[in-house]
Amino acid sequence: MTSVDKEQLTIPETHPYRCVPSVRDGLIPTQRKILHTLLQQKSGKEIKVDKLACNVSVFYTRDVDQFEIQKDIIKLAQNFVGANNINYLKPEGWFGSRREGGQDAVSGRYIYTQLSDVTRSIFIEEDDCLLVRRVRKGKTGEPRTLMPVLPMILVNGYEASGQGWQTRIPPYNPRDIIENLRRRMRGGSKDGMQSMQPWFRNWTGHVETIDQGQYSMKGEMHKTSESVMEITELPPRLWTQDFKSELDKYISEPQSQIRKYTEHPSSQGVRFVLETTDLDMDTAAQRNLEARLNLLKTITTDSLVALDESGKVQKYATDLDILKEFYLLKLQTYKSKKYLQLSALKKDLTKWTDQSKFAKLLLEGDLDISQDQDTLAGELIHHGLIPIENFDELIPTKKRERDADNKPAVPGYEHLFEMTVASMLPGPMKVLETSIASKKAQIAELDQISVEEIWEADLVAFEGAWKRQLEHDRQNPPRTCKRCGGLGCG
């Protein structure tokens, strides 16, 4: 098995986990607290951004400015080109645009959000019981990390920098990531995975691999008629307003090849029509103009810095090394998940099987429950009735509190002595036997399923949810500002 190629780093940050994302979920603590707050809500109703920030601050992060939390909430919901490939939150209102890289978002007092429909297919509710939570002053807090079904650190990427360090993780296409995961699940190694190119959702430019870990991201400029060029795409994260400022600066230069330009409004795309001084611009001149207008951008993967499972800062050699580490971590999670599911099913089966056997012993007169506790316990074991440890976990909390003062007749056999006479009648006993048979079938079925098959089912569910979100977003494109038509207010 090929090892993960990574190098541990020491950075001067006092708390690196606050600014460096985890390789497991691709999040920093504030983002994780925001998502955990919403994931715990059962209603799923929309909430004002400033109210959500207040809730997060009260529950988890009193030492962080609420306005900073609002900024993180807004970033998690942004879905314009160059923002998130998958936005965890719905943007209900003006959350900014690609024109200013999201900096034009309005105040959190005026916009609402809630979990996107796809988010619960990424963070599966059944996995919540596996989360390890932080404990502060005796109180349980947010999870140390969440457990997405695919490496979201590669889906959305991450960029940050500090004193003497930086992390630049490009975003990739979820489909490419999933296909590589499937190659691993089919028994392949890291060497068997295919290299991936950076991918930005709804971006229409051209990407080209220059060298390993080096990619050229090119905008779109073409000639439409004599002395007229049209720009319909910019390099990713070259925001429209920044490009326009550079264009204005270039036109003012004496040697400018552009006489004037017209910008056409667009909520997601880009369209500039340029009138050039050259009536017949050849290919070489066009390339020079593209370079001067910064329509070419190089993305490298030489700063893939993230926290590993133990919270240490690591620099990964390639995106596939991040993918491999995630694969190994997630595979172990699925093994734990399967074990816990089987344990829960077998515990239920033991309870129901013993209840059936206990009822039959009583009805047939083969068991005398009037004996003292020790003798009765020995008699129950003699008949093959094994005590269940931690039986309280099978009883609803309110019932445990109500029955706290009622000591069980024989510890470990509460599931037997809680049975009523009515539950031993032929009808209920028949239902119990049917439930036992069904539970045995569930155990046999789960036992035969590999952890890779369980993971595959979750990936298929995610793909369906993501496809529906893409279709919804296609049919409901972001609204353009009514005042400026997408050309920038002011």
Tab-separated table of C-alpha atoms in Angstrom:
chain	number	residue	atom	x	y	z
A	1	MET	CA	0.000	0.000	0.000
A	2	THR	CA	1.439	3.350	-1.037
A	3	SER	CA	1.899	5.733	1.888
A	4	VAL	CA	0.526	9.266	1.981
A	5	ASP	CA	3.186	11.750	0.867
A	6	LYS	CA	3.047	14.593	3.372
A	7	GLU	CA	5.331	16.712	5.522
A	8	GLN	CA	4.562	18.001	8.995
A	9	LEU	CA	4.864	21.780	9.305
A	10	THR	CA	5.361	24.075	12.261
A	11	ILE	CA	3.627	27.411	11.811
A	12	PRO	CA	3.788	30.390	14.193
A	13	GLU	CA	0.025	30.470	14.767
A	14	THR	CA	-0.910	29.938	18.433
A	15	HIS	CA	-4.003	27.936	17.448
A	16	PRO	CA	-3.457	26.664	13.871
A	17	TYR	CA	-6.713	24.692	13.938
A	18	ARG	CA	-8.601	28.003	13.895
A	19	CYS	CA	-7.340	28.963	10.451
A	20	VAL	CA	-6.210	25.706	8.791
A	21	PRO	CA	-8.938	23.343	7.502
A	22	SER	CA	-9.203	19.711	8.514
A	23	VAL	CA	-8.453	17.114	5.857
A	24	ARG	CA	-11.482	15.167	7.113
A	25	ASP	CA	-14.202	17.797	6.542
A	26	GLY	CA	-12.436	20.768	4.915
A	27	LEU	CA	-13.734	23.173	7.560
A	28	ILE	CA	-12.309	25.547	10.142
A	29	PRO	CA	-13.987	25.719	13.595
A	30	THR	CA	-16.326	28.661	12.953
A	31	GLN	CA	-17.669	27.046	9.770
A	32	ARG	CA	-18.077	23.743	11.596
A	33	LYS	CA	-20.039	25.397	14.420
A	34	ILE	CA	-22.344	27.109	11.925
A	35	LEU	CA	-23.105	23.842	10.153
A	36	HIS	CA	-23.484	21.889	13.382
A	37	THR	CA	-25.956	24.473	14.707
A	38	LEU	CA	-28.140	24.050	11.611
A	39	LEU	CA	-27.720	20.279	11.426
A	40	GLN	CA	-29.080	19.979	14.975
A	41	GLN	CA	-32.262	21.848	14.063
A	42	LYS	CA	-35.079	19.504	13.138
A	43	SER	CA	-37.406	22.126	11.632
A	44	GLY	CA	-35.140	23.137	8.752
A	45	LYS	CA	-36.780	26.563	8.628
A	46	GLU	CA	-34.938	29.537	7.192
A	47	ILE	CA	-33.307	31.906	9.651
A	48	LYS	CA	-31.880	35.412	9.400
A	49	VAL	CA	-28.108	35.413	9.025
A	50	ASP	CA	-27.585	37.743	11.980
A	51	LYS	CA	-29.842	35.583	14.170
A	52	LEU	CA	-27.927	32.438	13.193
A	53	ALA	CA	-24.650	34.192	14.007
A	54	CYS	CA	-26.056	35.110	17.411
A	55	ASN	CA	-27.058	31.478	18.060
A	56	VAL	CA	-23.598	30.208	17.106
A	57	SER	CA	-21.952	32.837	19.310
A	58	VAL	CA	-24.123	31.970	22.315
A	59	PHE	CA	-23.700	28.203	21.980
A	60	TYR	CA	-20.076	27.874	20.955
A	61	THR	CA	-17.985	30.941	20.144
A	62	ARG	CA	-18.309	33.797	22.604
A	63	ASP	CA	-14.767	34.971	21.824
A	64	VAL	CA	-15.463	35.562	18.103
A	65	ASP	CA	-17.093	38.727	16.738
A	66	GLN	CA	-20.635	38.055	15.501
A	67	PHE	CA	-19.927	40.029	12.329
A	68	GLU	CA	-17.079	37.632	11.540
A	69	ILE	CA	-19.480	34.718	12.031
A	70	GLN	CA	-21.941	36.418	9.678
A	71	LYS	CA	-19.215	36.670	7.042
A	72	ASP	CA	-18.534	32.935	7.345
A	73	ILE	CA	-22.252	32.147	7.073
A	74	ILE	CA	-22.499	34.230	3.917
A	75	LYS	CA	-19.437	32.514	2.414
A	76	LEU	CA	-20.937	29.069	3.074
A	77	ALA	CA	-24.030	30.082	1.084
A	78	GLN	CA	-22.384	31.780	-1.902
A	79	ASN	CA	-22.776	29.920	-5.193
A	80	PHE	CA	-21.556	32.321	-7.871
A	81	VAL	CA	-18.701	31.304	-10.182
A	82	GLY	CA	-15.486	31.113	-8.166
A	83	ALA	CA	-17.208	30.613	-4.804
A	84	ASN	CA	-18.316	27.168	-3.572
A	85	ASN	CA	-18.701	24.241	-5.922
A	86	ILE	CA	-21.266	23.012	-3.390
A	87	ASN	CA	-22.801	25.631	-1.113
A	88	TYR	CA	-23.858	24.109	2.209
A	89	LEU	CA	-26.425	26.861	2.831
A	90	LYS	CA	-29.165	28.388	0.706
A	91	PRO	CA	-28.715	32.064	-0.202
A	92	GLU	CA	-32.114	33.644	0.397
A	93	GLY	CA	-31.415	37.253	-0.571
A	94	TRP	CA	-28.379	39.105	-1.921
A	95	PHE	CA	-25.330	37.148	-0.765
A	96	GLY	CA	-22.979	38.853	-3.188
A	97	SER	CA	-21.880	38.120	-6.736
A	98	ARG	CA	-18.833	37.302	-8.758
A	99	ARG	CA	-18.585	40.978	-9.636
A	100	GLU	CA	-16.871	41.745	-6.336
A	101	GLY	CA	-16.104	38.233	-5.139
A	102	GLY	CA	-18.991	38.273	-2.669
A	103	GLN	CA	-17.868	41.484	-0.975
A	104	ASP	CA	-21.062	43.142	-2.278
A	105	ALA	CA	-23.296	40.995	-0.032
A	106	VAL	CA	-25.802	42.957	2.031
A	107	SER	CA	-25.963	42.985	5.825
A	108	GLY	CA	-26.982	39.815	7.654
A	109	ARG	CA	-30.006	41.687	8.990
A	110	TYR	CA	-31.662	41.536	5.570
A	111	ILE	CA	-30.901	38.045	4.285
A	112	TYR	CA	-31.955	34.550	5.287
A	113	THR	CA	-30.445	31.110	5.002
A	114	GLN	CA	-31.012	27.436	5.791
A	115	LEU	CA	-29.330	24.154	4.932
A	116	SER	CA	-29.162	23.356	1.235
A	117	ASP	CA	-31.049	20.222	0.249
A	118	VAL	CA	-27.784	18.481	-0.657
A	119	THR	CA	-26.096	19.107	2.706
A	120	ARG	CA	-27.678	16.197	4.593
A	121	SER	CA	-26.558	13.828	1.837
A	122	ILE	CA	-22.999	14.984	2.582
A	123	PHE	CA	-23.246	14.818	6.380
A	124	ILE	CA	-25.442	11.770	6.958
A	125	GLU	CA	-27.584	11.851	10.073
A	126	GLU	CA	-26.790	8.202	10.909
A	127	ASP	CA	-23.118	9.177	11.306
A	128	ASP	CA	-23.814	11.771	14.004
A	129	CYS	CA	-23.426	9.147	16.737
A	130	LEU	CA	-19.803	8.630	15.624
A	131	LEU	CA	-18.804	12.269	16.030
A	132	VAL	CA	-16.279	13.092	18.770
A	133	ARG	CA	-17.384	16.313	20.466
A	134	ARG	CA	-15.385	18.944	22.259
A	135	VAL	CA	-16.037	19.435	25.968
A	136	ARG	CA	-15.701	22.901	27.518
A	137	LYS	CA	-16.211	23.465	31.226
A	138	GLY	CA	-18.081	20.188	31.494
A	139	LYS	CA	-20.437	20.990	28.615
A	140	THR	CA	-20.528	19.118	25.321
A	141	GLY	CA	-19.822	21.344	22.329
A	142	GLU	CA	-19.487	20.977	18.588
A	143	PRO	CA	-17.779	17.977	16.947
A	144	ARG	CA	-14.022	18.069	16.506
A	145	THR	CA	-14.692	17.320	12.844
A	146	LEU	CA	-17.723	16.389	10.787
A	147	MET	CA	-17.768	13.307	8.556
A	148	PRO	CA	-18.713	14.045	4.924
A	149	VAL	CA	-19.159	11.184	2.465
A	150	LEU	CA	-16.554	12.715	0.149
A	151	PRO	CA	-13.539	14.980	0.785
A	152	MET	CA	-15.140	18.426	0.804
A	153	ILE	CA	-11.694	19.970	1.260
A	154	LEU	CA	-11.136	19.037	-2.396
A	155	VAL	CA	-14.683	19.841	-3.558
A	156	ASN	CA	-14.688	23.479	-2.403
A	157	GLY	CA	-10.965	23.997	-1.877
A	158	TYR	CA	-9.589	26.445	0.646
A	159	GLU	CA	-7.291	29.461	0.675
A	160	ALA	CA	-5.752	31.164	3.696
A	161	SER	CA	-2.431	32.609	4.762
A	162	GLY	CA	-0.654	33.787	7.879
A	163	GLN	CA	2.772	34.730	9.102
A	164	GLY	CA	5.205	32.488	7.256
A	165	TRP	CA	2.617	30.068	5.870
A	166	GLN	CA	-0.197	29.720	3.370
A	167	THR	CA	-2.584	27.070	2.126
A	168	ARG	CA	-3.893	27.034	-1.440
A	169	ILE	CA	-6.097	24.018	-2.112
A	170	PRO	CA	-7.899	24.284	-5.471
A	171	PRO	CA	-11.472	23.011	-5.874
A	172	TYR	CA	-12.138	19.900	-7.958
A	173	ASN	CA	-15.116	18.329	-9.681
A	174	PRO	CA	-17.074	16.083	-7.263
A	175	ARG	CA	-17.569	13.599	-10.099
A	176	ASP	CA	-13.796	13.193	-10.567
A	177	ILE	CA	-13.331	12.814	-6.823
A	178	ILE	CA	-16.043	10.165	-6.546
A	179	GLU	CA	-14.640	8.190	-9.462
A	180	ASN	CA	-11.241	8.094	-7.762
A	181	LEU	CA	-12.853	6.965	-4.516
A	182	ARG	CA	-14.544	4.177	-6.429
A	183	ARG	CA	-11.235	3.137	-7.949
A	184	ARG	CA	-9.850	2.774	-4.419
A	185	MET	CA	-12.932	0.888	-3.244
A	186	ARG	CA	-12.474	-1.560	-6.101
A	187	GLY	CA	-9.053	-2.424	-4.723
A	188	GLY	CA	-6.846	0.095	-6.481
A	189	SER	CA	-4.000	2.070	-4.913
A	190	LYS	CA	-3.152	5.763	-4.986
A	191	ASP	CA	-1.137	5.070	-8.142
A	192	GLY	CA	-4.298	3.710	-9.740
A	193	MET	CA	-6.231	6.943	-9.204
A	194	GLN	CA	-6.388	9.419	-12.072
A	195	SER	CA	-5.007	12.929	-11.798
A	196	MET	CA	-7.600	15.683	-11.471
A	197	GLN	CA	-7.699	19.215	-12.822
A	198	PRO	CA	-9.063	22.148	-10.815
A	199	TRP	CA	-12.746	22.734	-11.509
A	200	PHE	CA	-15.009	25.686	-10.816
A	201	ARG	CA	-18.745	25.209	-11.081
A	202	ASN	CA	-20.319	27.034	-14.059
A	203	TRP	CA	-16.942	28.357	-15.191
A	204	THR	CA	-16.708	28.207	-19.014
A	205	GLY	CA	-13.024	28.930	-19.591
A	206	HIS	CA	-10.257	26.512	-20.552
A	207	VAL	CA	-7.989	24.567	-18.201
A	208	GLU	CA	-4.761	22.960	-19.329
A	209	THR	CA	-2.207	20.902	-17.420
A	210	ILE	CA	1.215	22.543	-17.763
A	211	ASP	CA	3.119	20.179	-15.492
A	212	GLN	CA	2.406	18.010	-12.464
A	213	GLY	CA	0.604	20.244	-9.988
A	214	GLN	CA	0.563	23.230	-12.362
A	215	TYR	CA	-2.458	24.290	-14.401
A	216	SER	CA	-3.275	27.126	-16.798
A	217	MET	CA	-6.743	28.651	-16.359
A	218	LYS	CA	-7.671	30.767	-19.363
A	219	GLY	CA	-10.600	33.099	-19.880
A	220	GLU	CA	-12.470	33.323	-23.179
A	221	MET	CA	-11.755	36.057	-25.745
A	222	HIS	CA	-12.565	35.800	-29.437
A	223	LYS	CA	-12.929	38.003	-32.459
A	224	THR	CA	-16.502	38.730	-33.542
A	225	SER	CA	-15.869	41.129	-36.421
A	226	GLU	CA	-13.242	43.475	-37.796
A	227	SER	CA	-11.593	45.360	-34.885
A	228	VAL	CA	-14.086	43.901	-32.390
A	229	MET	CA	-13.150	41.378	-29.684
A	230	GLU	CA	-15.514	39.864	-27.165
A	231	ILE	CA	-14.601	38.562	-23.688
A	232	THR	CA	-17.112	36.048	-22.327
A	233	GLU	CA	-15.131	34.522	-19.460
A	234	LEU	CA	-12.404	35.491	-17.010
A	235	PRO	CA	-9.961	33.260	-15.110
A	236	PRO	CA	-11.540	31.902	-11.933
A	237	ARG	CA	-11.561	34.341	-9.018
A	238	LEU	CA	-10.557	37.269	-11.182
A	239	TRP	CA	-13.578	39.287	-10.116
A	240	THR	CA	-15.383	41.362	-12.722
A	241	GLN	CA	-14.871	44.701	-10.999
A	242	ASP	CA	-11.130	44.070	-10.616
A	243	PHE	CA	-10.894	43.172	-14.304
A	244	LYS	CA	-12.823	46.277	-15.285
A	245	SER	CA	-10.445	48.447	-13.261
A	246	GLU	CA	-7.469	46.825	-14.991
A	247	LEU	CA	-9.159	47.342	-18.348
A	248	ASP	CA	-9.689	51.049	-17.642
A	249	LYS	CA	-6.054	51.355	-16.619
A	250	TYR	CA	-4.876	49.656	-19.824
A	251	ILE	CA	-7.004	51.832	-22.097
A	252	SER	CA	-5.413	54.952	-20.616
A	253	GLU	CA	-1.942	53.773	-21.641
A	254	PRO	CA	-0.426	55.318	-24.820
A	255	GLN	CA	0.300	51.926	-26.390
A	256	SER	CA	-3.156	50.476	-25.665
A	257	GLN	CA	-4.635	48.259	-28.361
A	258	ILE	CA	-8.172	48.939	-27.117
A	259	ARG	CA	-10.003	52.107	-28.131
A	260	LYS	CA	-13.091	51.574	-25.941
A	261	TYR	CA	-15.270	48.830	-24.496
A	262	THR	CA	-18.866	48.102	-23.546
A	263	GLU	CA	-19.837	45.921	-20.592
A	264	HIS	CA	-23.067	43.959	-20.822
A	265	PRO	CA	-24.838	43.024	-17.561
A	266	SER	CA	-24.863	39.417	-16.381
A	267	SER	CA	-25.571	37.862	-12.986
A	268	GLN	CA	-23.230	34.867	-13.350
A	269	GLY	CA	-21.361	35.292	-16.618
A	270	VAL	CA	-19.107	37.948	-18.102
A	271	ARG	CA	-19.395	39.901	-21.346
A	272	PHE	CA	-17.144	42.741	-22.500
A	273	VAL	CA	-17.141	43.934	-26.118
A	274	LEU	CA	-13.828	45.583	-27.013
A	275	GLU	CA	-13.148	47.899	-29.942
A	276	THR	CA	-9.480	47.486	-30.880
A	277	THR	CA	-7.088	49.750	-32.753
A	278	ASP	CA	-5.895	46.818	-34.852
A	279	LEU	CA	-8.315	46.103	-37.682
A	280	ASP	CA	-6.939	42.621	-38.254
A	281	MET	CA	-5.467	41.318	-34.987
A	282	ASP	CA	-3.513	38.118	-35.571
A	283	THR	CA	-3.163	35.214	-33.135
A	284	ALA	CA	0.106	36.435	-31.628
A	285	ALA	CA	-1.303	39.908	-30.988
A	286	GLN	CA	-4.407	38.388	-29.407
A	287	ARG	CA	-2.294	36.275	-27.064
A	288	ASN	CA	-0.282	39.320	-26.040
A	289	LEU	CA	-3.510	41.172	-25.321
A	290	GLU	CA	-4.848	38.231	-23.292
A	291	ALA	CA	-1.661	38.210	-21.211
A	292	ARG	CA	-1.794	41.993	-20.694
A	293	LEU	CA	-5.410	41.796	-19.491
A	294	ASN	CA	-4.572	38.901	-17.123
A	295	LEU	CA	-6.846	36.473	-18.951
A	296	LEU	CA	-4.322	33.731	-18.170
A	297	LYS	CA	-3.893	32.456	-14.625
A	298	THR	CA	-1.674	29.697	-13.268
A	299	ILE	CA	-2.860	27.517	-10.383
A	300	THR	CA	-0.339	25.364	-8.530
A	301	THR	CA	-0.670	22.696	-5.868
A	302	ASP	CA	2.542	23.400	-3.974
A	303	SER	CA	0.762	24.704	-0.845
A	304	LEU	CA	-1.689	21.941	0.061
A	305	VAL	CA	-1.663	22.560	3.810
A	306	ALA	CA	-4.293	21.025	6.104
A	307	LEU	CA	-4.749	19.459	9.529
A	308	ASP	CA	-4.512	15.685	9.684
A	309	GLU	CA	-6.644	13.450	11.904
A	310	SER	CA	-4.545	14.199	14.989
A	311	GLY	CA	-4.721	17.962	14.442
A	312	LYS	CA	-1.149	18.356	13.197
A	313	VAL	CA	-0.404	20.756	10.339
A	314	GLN	CA	0.655	18.777	7.264
A	315	LYS	CA	1.767	19.787	3.792
A	316	TYR	CA	0.522	17.247	1.261
A	317	ALA	CA	2.485	16.580	-1.916
A	318	THR	CA	-0.529	16.199	-4.227
A	319	ASP	CA	-4.308	16.331	-4.222
A	320	LEU	CA	-4.315	12.536	-4.512
A	321	ASP	CA	-2.423	12.303	-1.201
A	322	ILE	CA	-5.229	14.282	0.439
A	323	LEU	CA	-7.726	11.977	-1.245
A	324	LYS	CA	-5.929	8.860	-0.040
A	325	GLU	CA	-5.751	10.072	3.561
A	326	PHE	CA	-9.446	10.913	3.484
A	327	TYR	CA	-10.216	7.488	2.005
A	328	LEU	CA	-8.405	5.669	4.819
A	329	LEU	CA	-10.088	7.799	7.506
A	330	LYS	CA	-13.546	7.404	6.002
A	331	LEU	CA	-13.129	3.677	5.461
A	332	GLN	CA	-12.399	3.267	9.174
A	333	THR	CA	-15.498	5.338	9.945
A	334	TYR	CA	-17.647	3.001	7.857
A	335	LYS	CA	-16.179	-0.021	9.633
A	336	SER	CA	-17.134	1.533	12.983
A	337	LYS	CA	-20.543	2.440	11.620
A	338	LYS	CA	-21.231	-1.114	10.449
A	339	TYR	CA	-20.062	-2.547	13.778
A	340	LEU	CA	-22.356	-0.228	15.747
A	341	GLN	CA	-25.302	-0.958	13.452
A	342	LEU	CA	-24.794	-4.708	13.814
A	343	SER	CA	-24.406	-4.353	17.588
A	344	ALA	CA	-27.650	-2.390	17.846
A	345	LEU	CA	-29.516	-4.931	15.710
A	346	LYS	CA	-28.130	-7.880	17.701
A	347	LYS	CA	-29.029	-6.173	20.962
A	348	ASP	CA	-32.611	-5.762	19.779
A	349	LEU	CA	-32.644	-9.390	18.605
A	350	THR	CA	-31.365	-10.600	21.990
A	351	LYS	CA	-33.997	-8.571	23.791
A	352	TRP	CA	-36.896	-9.816	21.655
A	353	THR	CA	-35.679	-13.434	21.541
A	354	ASP	CA	-35.310	-13.530	25.327
A	355	GLN	CA	-38.724	-11.928	25.789
A	356	SER	CA	-40.268	-14.659	23.636
A	357	LYS	CA	-38.419	-17.399	25.521
A	358	PHE	CA	-39.247	-15.802	28.900
A	359	ALA	CA	-42.954	-15.630	28.078
A	360	LYS	CA	-43.024	-19.274	26.978
A	361	LEU	CA	-41.260	-20.403	30.168
A	362	LEU	CA	-43.844	-18.582	32.289
A	363	LEU	CA	-46.838	-19.775	30.288
A	364	GLU	CA	-45.622	-23.389	30.369
A	365	GLY	CA	-44.829	-23.221	34.107
A	366	ASP	CA	-41.112	-23.906	33.657
A	367	LEU	CA	-40.006	-20.782	35.520
A	368	ASP	CA	-40.855	-19.640	39.056
A	369	ILE	CA	-40.340	-15.874	39.428
A	370	SER	CA	-41.260	-15.897	43.148
A	371	GLN	CA	-37.727	-17.006	44.098
A	372	ASP	CA	-35.160	-14.680	45.680
A	373	GLN	CA	-33.058	-12.512	43.375
A	374	ASP	CA	-29.873	-14.593	43.305
A	375	THR	CA	-31.726	-17.881	42.775
A	376	LEU	CA	-33.899	-16.329	40.051
A	377	ALA	CA	-30.853	-14.910	38.293
A	378	GLY	CA	-29.240	-18.362	38.285
A	379	GLU	CA	-32.442	-19.901	36.962
A	380	LEU	CA	-32.640	-17.353	34.127
A	381	ILE	CA	-29.047	-18.056	33.107
A	382	HIS	CA	-29.762	-21.807	33.263
A	383	HIS	CA	-32.522	-21.285	30.675
A	384	GLY	CA	-30.142	-19.400	28.374
A	385	LEU	CA	-31.412	-15.898	29.187
A	386	ILE	CA	-28.334	-13.651	29.224
A	387	PRO	CA	-28.486	-10.241	30.975
A	388	ILE	CA	-28.199	-7.179	28.723
A	389	GLU	CA	-25.642	-4.602	29.837
A	390	ASN	CA	-26.435	-0.898	29.560
A	391	PHE	CA	-30.094	-1.681	29.136
A	392	ASP	CA	-30.905	1.966	29.878
A	393	GLU	CA	-29.769	2.796	26.333
A	394	LEU	CA	-32.794	0.916	25.017
A	395	ILE	CA	-35.252	2.895	27.154
A	396	PRO	CA	-36.428	6.422	26.260
A	397	THR	CA	-34.955	9.113	28.520
A	398	LYS	CA	-38.307	10.237	29.971
A	399	LYS	CA	-39.199	6.666	30.939
A	400	ARG	CA	-35.811	6.205	32.623
A	401	GLU	CA	-36.368	9.345	34.684
A	402	ARG	CA	-39.895	8.272	35.622
A	403	ASP	CA	-38.792	4.801	36.696
A	404	ALA	CA	-35.545	5.872	38.388
A	405	ASP	CA	-36.768	4.917	41.849
A	406	ASN	CA	-38.116	1.522	40.760
A	407	LYS	CA	-35.238	-0.917	41.134
A	408	PRO	CA	-35.367	-3.887	38.694
A	409	ALA	CA	-36.246	-7.319	40.066
A	410	VAL	CA	-33.017	-8.730	38.603
A	411	PRO	CA	-30.404	-6.311	37.212
A	412	GLY	CA	-29.753	-6.885	33.501
A	413	TYR	CA	-33.181	-8.429	32.927
A	414	GLU	CA	-35.294	-5.260	32.859
A	415	HIS	CA	-36.386	-6.117	29.315
A	416	LEU	CA	-38.061	-9.261	30.657
A	417	PHE	CA	-39.717	-7.955	33.793
A	418	GLU	CA	-41.127	-4.924	31.998
A	419	MET	CA	-43.369	-7.265	29.982
A	420	THR	CA	-47.075	-7.125	30.744
A	421	VAL	CA	-49.533	-10.013	30.831
A	422	ALA	CA	-51.255	-8.527	27.777
A	423	SER	CA	-48.002	-8.730	25.807
A	424	MET	CA	-47.959	-12.516	26.353
A	425	LEU	CA	-51.299	-13.147	24.659
A	426	PRO	CA	-51.238	-15.080	21.343
A	427	GLY	CA	-51.662	-11.975	19.156
A	428	PRO	CA	-48.763	-9.940	20.587
A	429	MET	CA	-46.564	-13.040	20.758
A	430	LYS	CA	-47.149	-13.675	17.040
A	431	VAL	CA	-46.157	-10.079	16.275
A	432	LEU	CA	-43.030	-10.541	18.401
A	433	GLU	CA	-42.029	-13.692	16.491
A	434	THR	CA	-42.492	-11.830	13.190
A	435	SER	CA	-40.275	-9.009	14.474
A	436	ILE	CA	-37.601	-11.527	15.497
A	437	ALA	CA	-37.592	-13.080	12.023
A	438	SER	CA	-37.368	-9.629	10.414
A	439	LYS	CA	-34.501	-8.598	12.684
A	440	LYS	CA	-32.577	-11.793	11.854
A	441	ALA	CA	-32.998	-11.034	8.156
A	442	GLN	CA	-31.696	-7.475	8.679
A	443	ILE	CA	-28.629	-8.769	10.507
A	444	ALA	CA	-27.914	-11.366	7.810
A	445	GLU	CA	-28.281	-8.755	5.065
A	446	LEU	CA	-26.041	-6.174	6.765
A	447	ASP	CA	-23.471	-8.831	7.632
A	448	GLN	CA	-23.121	-9.715	3.944
A	449	ILE	CA	-22.698	-6.090	2.819
A	450	SER	CA	-19.142	-4.770	2.698
A	451	VAL	CA	-18.257	-1.339	4.054
A	452	GLU	CA	-17.400	-0.319	0.488
A	453	GLU	CA	-20.964	-1.154	-0.599
A	454	ILE	CA	-22.383	0.933	2.261
A	455	TRP	CA	-20.178	3.843	1.191
A	456	GLU	CA	-21.190	3.381	-2.439
A	457	ALA	CA	-24.868	3.636	-1.496
A	458	ASP	CA	-24.175	6.923	0.301
A	459	LEU	CA	-22.254	8.257	-2.708
A	460	VAL	CA	-25.132	7.354	-5.027
A	461	ALA	CA	-27.547	9.170	-2.713
A	462	PHE	CA	-25.275	12.230	-2.749
A	463	GLU	CA	-25.021	12.179	-6.544
A	464	GLY	CA	-28.803	12.176	-6.814
A	465	ALA	CA	-29.180	15.059	-4.358
A	466	TRP	CA	-26.452	17.088	-6.051
A	467	LYS	CA	-27.969	16.515	-9.481
A	468	ARG	CA	-31.308	17.813	-8.202
A	469	GLN	CA	-29.620	20.890	-6.728
A	470	LEU	CA	-27.817	21.603	-10.002
A	471	GLU	CA	-31.105	21.359	-11.869
A	472	HIS	CA	-32.826	23.619	-9.339
A	473	ASP	CA	-30.059	26.216	-9.633
A	474	ARG	CA	-30.216	26.020	-13.421
A	475	GLN	CA	-33.937	26.741	-13.389
A	476	ASN	CA	-33.575	29.436	-10.714
A	477	PRO	CA	-30.479	31.480	-11.627
A	478	PRO	CA	-29.247	34.170	-9.225
A	479	ARG	CA	-31.151	37.430	-9.442
A	480	THR	CA	-29.458	40.467	-10.960
A	481	CYS	CA	-29.396	43.699	-8.975
A	482	LYS	CA	-32.440	45.744	-9.998
A	483	ARG	CA	-30.594	49.045	-9.656
A	484	CYS	CA	-27.562	48.389	-11.831
A	485	GLY	CA	-28.519	45.295	-13.834
A	486	GLY	CA	-25.336	43.547	-12.701
A	487	LEU	CA	-22.959	46.362	-13.654
A	488	GLY	CA	-22.163	47.347	-10.095
A	489	CYS	CA	-24.017	49.898	-8.006
A	490	GLY	CA	-22.450	53.241	-7.329
